Amino acid sequence: MASANVGADIAPSEAAARMQINSRKVSVSKERKRVPVMGDHLVPNSKRVAIVGGGLVGAMEALYMAKRGFDVDLYEMRSDIRLEEMVEGRSINLALSTRGREALKAVGLEDEVVTTGIPMFGRRIHSLTGEQSFIPYGKKEQCILSVDRRKLNETLLTAAEKCPNVDMHFDHKLSRCNIKTGEMTYINYDNTRETTADLVVGCDGAFSAVRRSAMRSTRLNYQQEYIPHGYKELTMPPKEDGTHAMAKNCLHIWPRNEFMMIALPNQDGSFTCTMFCPFDFFDSVKDETTLIERFEQFFPDSIPLFGRDRLVEMYFTNPVGSLVSVKCDPHNVGGRCVLLGDAAHAMVPFYGQGMNCGFEDCLLLDELLLKNKLDFAATLDEYNSKRQPDAYAICDLAMYNYIEMRSLVNSKSFLLRKKVDSLLNYLFPRSFIPLYSMVTFSRIPYGEVIERRKRQDKLVKIGAGVFAFTAGALLCYGVYKRRVAALSTALLCNLITLTSTPQKTIAGYLKLS
Ligand code: FAD
Ligand code: EGO
């Protein structure tokens, strides 16, 4: 069935041109056979798909397209990361959650990735005085995974490369692209290479060249925002016995208003810490003394764990990254081109959803391809009308978290907010699911998450009203009966309802709606 007519539709000249492009890569000699990959779902077709970008989303999308039997070419401007040297103590990790895992599962990679990741069952909040409190994410087994970004990318690339219908082209930078015809120009060292494809999938990140080309020739709307915060990554080494310096299976958070730090565990016993601070802060820390002063002011418990000298060395070596939020509309150009991952929706990292959302893009596109019998035009239109609103929603949610987390004055208010969430979820397990859980542990479309949140807020408001009314009624009754005991109880109830922080919390909840 599927595997028979091997690339017979490719013109000889074209095939030669493609061999040229292949000339730098290992896969040159690989025959272009259309062999079923991952079995059952393969439908015979001769369409050529070009994937621009071999990052997390591009490598994942190559796998999905290969699975559907397309002739896949993946172009990545950097060299093959698998051939690069491992730099000791420079591992960067990411939080992988349900949406990302579901996408990995569909290409048969979930188990492999999950076993190399470290489960985090909750957040561990560090107060200024060094106390730590743990709040689980949900039920006992609910967790997010800390995975090594590079290892994950390598796993995906290797899996894609194993598919006989995938060709990888590293050191190929897309310079120009005619979105309407599928003609592309790549720079490979000093050479220019021309090629074509039936479908161009832009997975080339927040500063997408595919998107830039599309914006020139079609009516594509685009919006970008840099936030005043930057980030710096610091590695916290293992203890002398090789074990983790802090509790291993949690996401550590130091909430300090404008200054935030988080830490995710690595397999080798280290933690990768990320500071999120205003650029003004990074600019103002120019020498050792100021740095230690600032750390003593905000993250004192972390200094001995980093080691003072190491901290100074790392801080002044590692760069400050900027954070950008990008939205665009639509995500496709007819049936010829589609943007996935950060190319379509870069978001600020305050939900840990960028990669997860990008992976979910691949999963949804695949579902719709199957539904539309691999017809690109129908698939891409349906994909865009479904996905674009959800991409806007998660960009907004991430930005909202950025604002909200900074508004929390200290670790106490952070803890309180999470405890109120848990309590409400405990009282109304069906109708109140914390926002973080809906985003992280479900596949409820992001747009619906916002809608549900608004409904929940109304519920909380009504609930608080009923509670206040009951307490008020009790108060009157108490006064009427002149029962001192009832009176004081009711008074207390009212006081709690009207003045305690949950009220503030409720006000906080309502801000979104
Ligand atoms: P990228 O990873 O940017 O990959 C794009 C690829 O395209 C690159 O390999 C690039 O070399 C290539 N490329 C670019 N231009 C061209 C061109 N012209 N020609 C050819 N190739 C090109 N997400 C999570 O889910 N969980 C987290 O915990 C998390 N934490 C984060 C923390 C920080 C500090 C940041 C900044 C982001 C975080 N993210 C997280 C988001 C996540 O990193 C991104 O969403 C994800 O990497 C997007 O993948 P991508 O493949 O779309 O883009
Ligand atoms: C009140 C309190 C309202 C990323 C807390 C909202 C994000 C937000 C950057 C954590 C966890 C994975 C992350 C929680 C909130 C990753 C995450 C959270 C950060 C920063 C992050 C949580 C990488 C927001 N998940 N999260 O609930 O634990 O709550 F702190 Cl700066």
mmCIF file of N, CA, C and O in Angstrom, residues 413-448:
data_model
loop_
_atom_site.group_PDB
_atom_site.id
_atom_site.type_symbol
_atom_site.label_atom_id
_atom_site.label_comp_id
_atom_site.label_asym_id
_atom_site.label_seq_id
_atom_site.Cartn_x
_atom_site.Cartn_y
_atom_site.Cartn_z
ATOM 1 N N SER A 413 1.652 36.321 50.516
ATOM 2 C CA SER A 413 0.476 36.504 49.660
ATOM 3 C C SER A 413 0.442 35.450 48.549
ATOM 4 O O SER A 413 -0.624 35.003 48.144
ATOM 5 N N PHE A 414 1.617 35.031 48.083
ATOM 6 C CA PHE A 414 1.679 33.962 47.086
ATOM 7 C C PHE A 414 1.063 32.691 47.667
ATOM 8 O O PHE A 414 0.179 32.065 47.068
ATOM 9 N N LEU A 415 1.514 32.334 48.877
ATOM 10 C CA LEU A 415 1.015 31.120 49.540
ATOM 11 C C LEU A 415 -0.483 31.186 49.770
ATOM 12 O O LEU A 415 -1.217 30.226 49.517
ATOM 13 N N LEU A 416 -0.925 32.348 50.241
ATOM 14 C CA LEU A 416 -2.338 32.507 50.539
ATOM 15 C C LEU A 416 -3.185 32.289 49.297
ATOM 16 O O LEU A 416 -4.203 31.588 49.325
ATOM 17 N N ARG A 417 -2.739 32.883 48.191
ATOM 18 C CA ARG A 417 -3.492 32.740 46.939
ATOM 19 C C ARG A 417 -3.616 31.284 46.534
ATOM 20 O O ARG A 417 -4.671 30.827 46.092
ATOM 21 N N LYS A 418 -2.521 30.555 46.675
ATOM 22 C CA LYS A 418 -2.545 29.144 46.283
ATOM 23 C C LYS A 418 -3.404 28.333 47.244
ATOM 24 O O LYS A 418 -4.078 27.383 46.844
ATOM 25 N N LYS A 419 -3.403 28.714 48.533
ATOM 26 C CA LYS A 419 -4.211 27.981 49.523
ATOM 27 C C LYS A 419 -5.697 28.224 49.289
ATOM 28 O O LYS A 419 -6.506 27.309 49.425
ATOM 29 N N VAL A 420 -6.056 29.472 48.961
ATOM 30 C CA VAL A 420 -7.453 29.771 48.676
ATOM 31 C C VAL A 420 -7.917 28.963 47.465
ATOM 32 O O VAL A 420 -9.007 28.376 47.471
ATOM 33 N N ASP A 421 -7.065 28.895 46.442
ATOM 34 C CA ASP A 421 -7.369 28.078 45.258
ATOM 35 C C ASP A 421 -7.649 26.624 45.644
ATOM 36 O O ASP A 421 -8.633 26.032 45.216
ATOM 37 N N SER A 422 -6.769 26.065 46.480
ATOM 38 C CA SER A 422 -6.923 24.666 46.896
ATOM 39 C C SER A 422 -8.203 24.477 47.685
ATOM 40 O O SER A 422 -8.935 23.503 47.488
ATOM 41 N N LEU A 423 -8.476 25.416 48.586
ATOM 42 C CA LEU A 423 -9.670 25.320 49.430
ATOM 43 C C LEU A 423 -10.930 25.338 48.576
ATOM 44 O O LEU A 423 -11.827 24.497 48.731
ATOM 45 N N LEU A 424 -10.993 26.298 47.652
ATOM 46 C CA LEU A 424 -12.174 26.393 46.786
ATOM 47 C C LEU A 424 -12.334 25.121 45.954
ATOM 48 O O LEU A 424 -13.437 24.622 45.760
ATOM 49 N N ASN A 425 -11.212 24.585 45.492
ATOM 50 C CA ASN A 425 -11.249 23.351 44.708
ATOM 51 C C ASN A 425 -11.705 22.171 45.559
ATOM 52 O O ASN A 425 -12.421 21.283 45.103
ATOM 53 N N TYR A 426 -11.326 22.206 46.849
ATOM 54 C CA TYR A 426 -11.733 21.156 47.778
ATOM 55 C C TYR A 426 -13.234 21.246 48.055
ATOM 56 O O TYR A 426 -13.941 20.245 48.091
ATOM 57 N N LEU A 427 -13.726 22.462 48.203
ATOM 58 C CA LEU A 427 -15.154 22.671 48.481
ATOM 59 C C LEU A 427 -16.018 22.387 47.253
ATOM 60 O O LEU A 427 -17.106 21.824 47.357
ATOM 61 N N PHE A 428 -15.551 22.808 46.093
ATOM 62 C CA PHE A 428 -16.314 22.616 44.845
ATOM 63 C C PHE A 428 -15.440 21.928 43.799
ATOM 64 O O PHE A 428 -15.010 22.569 42.830
ATOM 65 N N PRO A 429 -15.173 20.637 44.007
ATOM 66 C CA PRO A 429 -14.205 19.962 43.135
ATOM 67 C C PRO A 429 -14.583 19.977 41.659
ATOM 68 O O PRO A 429 -13.713 19.925 40.799
ATOM 69 N N ARG A 430 -15.885 20.050 41.367
ATOM 70 C CA ARG A 430 -16.295 20.014 39.965
ATOM 71 C C ARG A 430 -16.334 21.402 39.342
ATOM 72 O O ARG A 430 -15.926 21.592 38.207
ATOM 73 N N SER A 431 -16.828 22.350 40.094
ATOM 74 C CA SER A 431 -17.053 23.657 39.477
ATOM 75 C C SER A 431 -15.911 24.644 39.681
ATOM 76 O O SER A 431 -15.837 25.653 38.995
ATOM 77 N N PHE A 432 -15.018 24.361 40.633
ATOM 78 C CA PHE A 432 -13.879 25.279 40.776
ATOM 79 C C PHE A 432 -12.553 24.566 40.574
ATOM 80 O O PHE A 432 -12.084 23.820 41.421
ATOM 81 N N ILE A 433 -11.947 24.784 39.417
ATOM 82 C CA ILE A 433 -10.617 24.246 39.140
ATOM 83 C C ILE A 433 -9.677 25.437 39.022
ATOM 84 O O ILE A 433 -9.948 26.371 38.263
ATOM 85 N N PRO A 434 -8.593 25.446 39.812
ATOM 86 C CA PRO A 434 -7.686 26.604 39.749
ATOM 87 C C PRO A 434 -7.202 26.849 38.312
ATOM 88 O O PRO A 434 -6.996 25.906 37.543
ATOM 89 N N LEU A 435 -7.041 28.119 37.997
ATOM 90 C CA LEU A 435 -6.595 28.514 36.663
ATOM 91 C C LEU A 435 -5.313 27.783 36.270
ATOM 92 O O LEU A 435 -5.186 27.260 35.165
ATOM 93 N N TYR A 436 -4.360 27.736 37.212
ATOM 94 C CA TYR A 436 -3.090 27.079 36.904
ATOM 95 C C TYR A 436 -3.287 25.614 36.505
ATOM 96 O O TYR A 436 -2.636 25.121 35.583
ATOM 97 N N SER A 437 -4.211 24.945 37.190
ATOM 98 C CA SER A 437 -4.472 23.534 36.872
ATOM 99 C C SER A 437 -5.117 23.375 35.500
ATOM 100 O O SER A 437 -4.781 22.451 34.764
ATOM 101 N N MET A 438 -6.042 24.256 35.167
ATOM 102 C CA MET A 438 -6.704 24.154 33.860
ATOM 103 C C MET A 438 -5.690 24.331 32.730
ATOM 104 O O MET A 438 -5.747 23.662 31.710
ATOM 105 N N VAL A 439 -4.760 25.259 32.944
ATOM 106 C CA VAL A 439 -3.748 25.524 31.914
ATOM 107 C C VAL A 439 -2.735 24.378 31.852
ATOM 108 O O VAL A 439 -2.356 23.930 30.778
ATOM 109 N N THR A 440 -2.335 23.898 33.027
ATOM 110 C CA THR A 440 -1.203 22.978 33.110
ATOM 111 C C THR A 440 -1.588 21.506 33.024
ATOM 112 O O THR A 440 -0.869 20.707 32.436
ATOM 113 N N PHE A 441 -2.719 21.143 33.635
ATOM 114 C CA PHE A 441 -3.055 19.728 33.733
ATOM 115 C C PHE A 441 -4.274 19.318 32.911
ATOM 116 O O PHE A 441 -4.886 18.284 33.182
ATOM 117 N N SER A 442 -4.685 20.133 31.972
ATOM 118 C CA SER A 442 -5.816 19.728 31.139
ATOM 119 C C SER A 442 -5.521 20.099 29.701
ATOM 120 O O SER A 442 -4.540 20.786 29.415
ATOM 121 N N ARG A 443 -6.381 19.633 28.805
ATOM 122 C CA ARG A 443 -6.264 20.077 27.418
ATOM 123 C C ARG A 443 -7.459 20.956 27.048
ATOM 124 O O ARG A 443 -7.769 21.148 25.874
ATOM 125 N N ILE A 444 -8.130 21.508 28.070
ATOM 126 C CA ILE A 444 -9.194 22.473 27.812
ATOM 127 C C ILE A 444 -8.584 23.595 26.964
ATOM 128 O O ILE A 444 -7.562 24.158 27.339
ATOM 129 N N PRO A 445 -9.179 23.898 25.803
ATOM 130 C CA PRO A 445 -8.612 24.971 24.967
ATOM 131 C C PRO A 445 -8.411 26.258 25.783
ATOM 132 O O PRO A 445 -9.263 26.605 26.600
ATOM 133 N N TYR A 446 -7.278 26.938 25.552
ATOM 134 C CA TYR A 446 -6.927 28.104 26.361
ATOM 135 C C TYR A 446 -8.046 29.147 26.401
ATOM 136 O O TYR A 446 -8.282 29.780 27.429
ATOM 137 N N GLY A 447 -8.739 29.340 25.286
ATOM 138 C CA GLY A 447 -9.819 30.319 25.239
ATOM 139 C C GLY A 447 -10.941 29.935 26.200
ATOM 140 O O GLY A 447 -11.501 30.790 26.898
ATOM 141 N N GLU A 448 -11.225 28.629 26.227
ATOM 142 C CA GLU A 448 -12.263 28.141 27.139
ATOM 143 C C GLU A 448 -11.837 28.274 28.591
ATOM 144 O O GLU A 448 -12.666 28.484 29.472
#
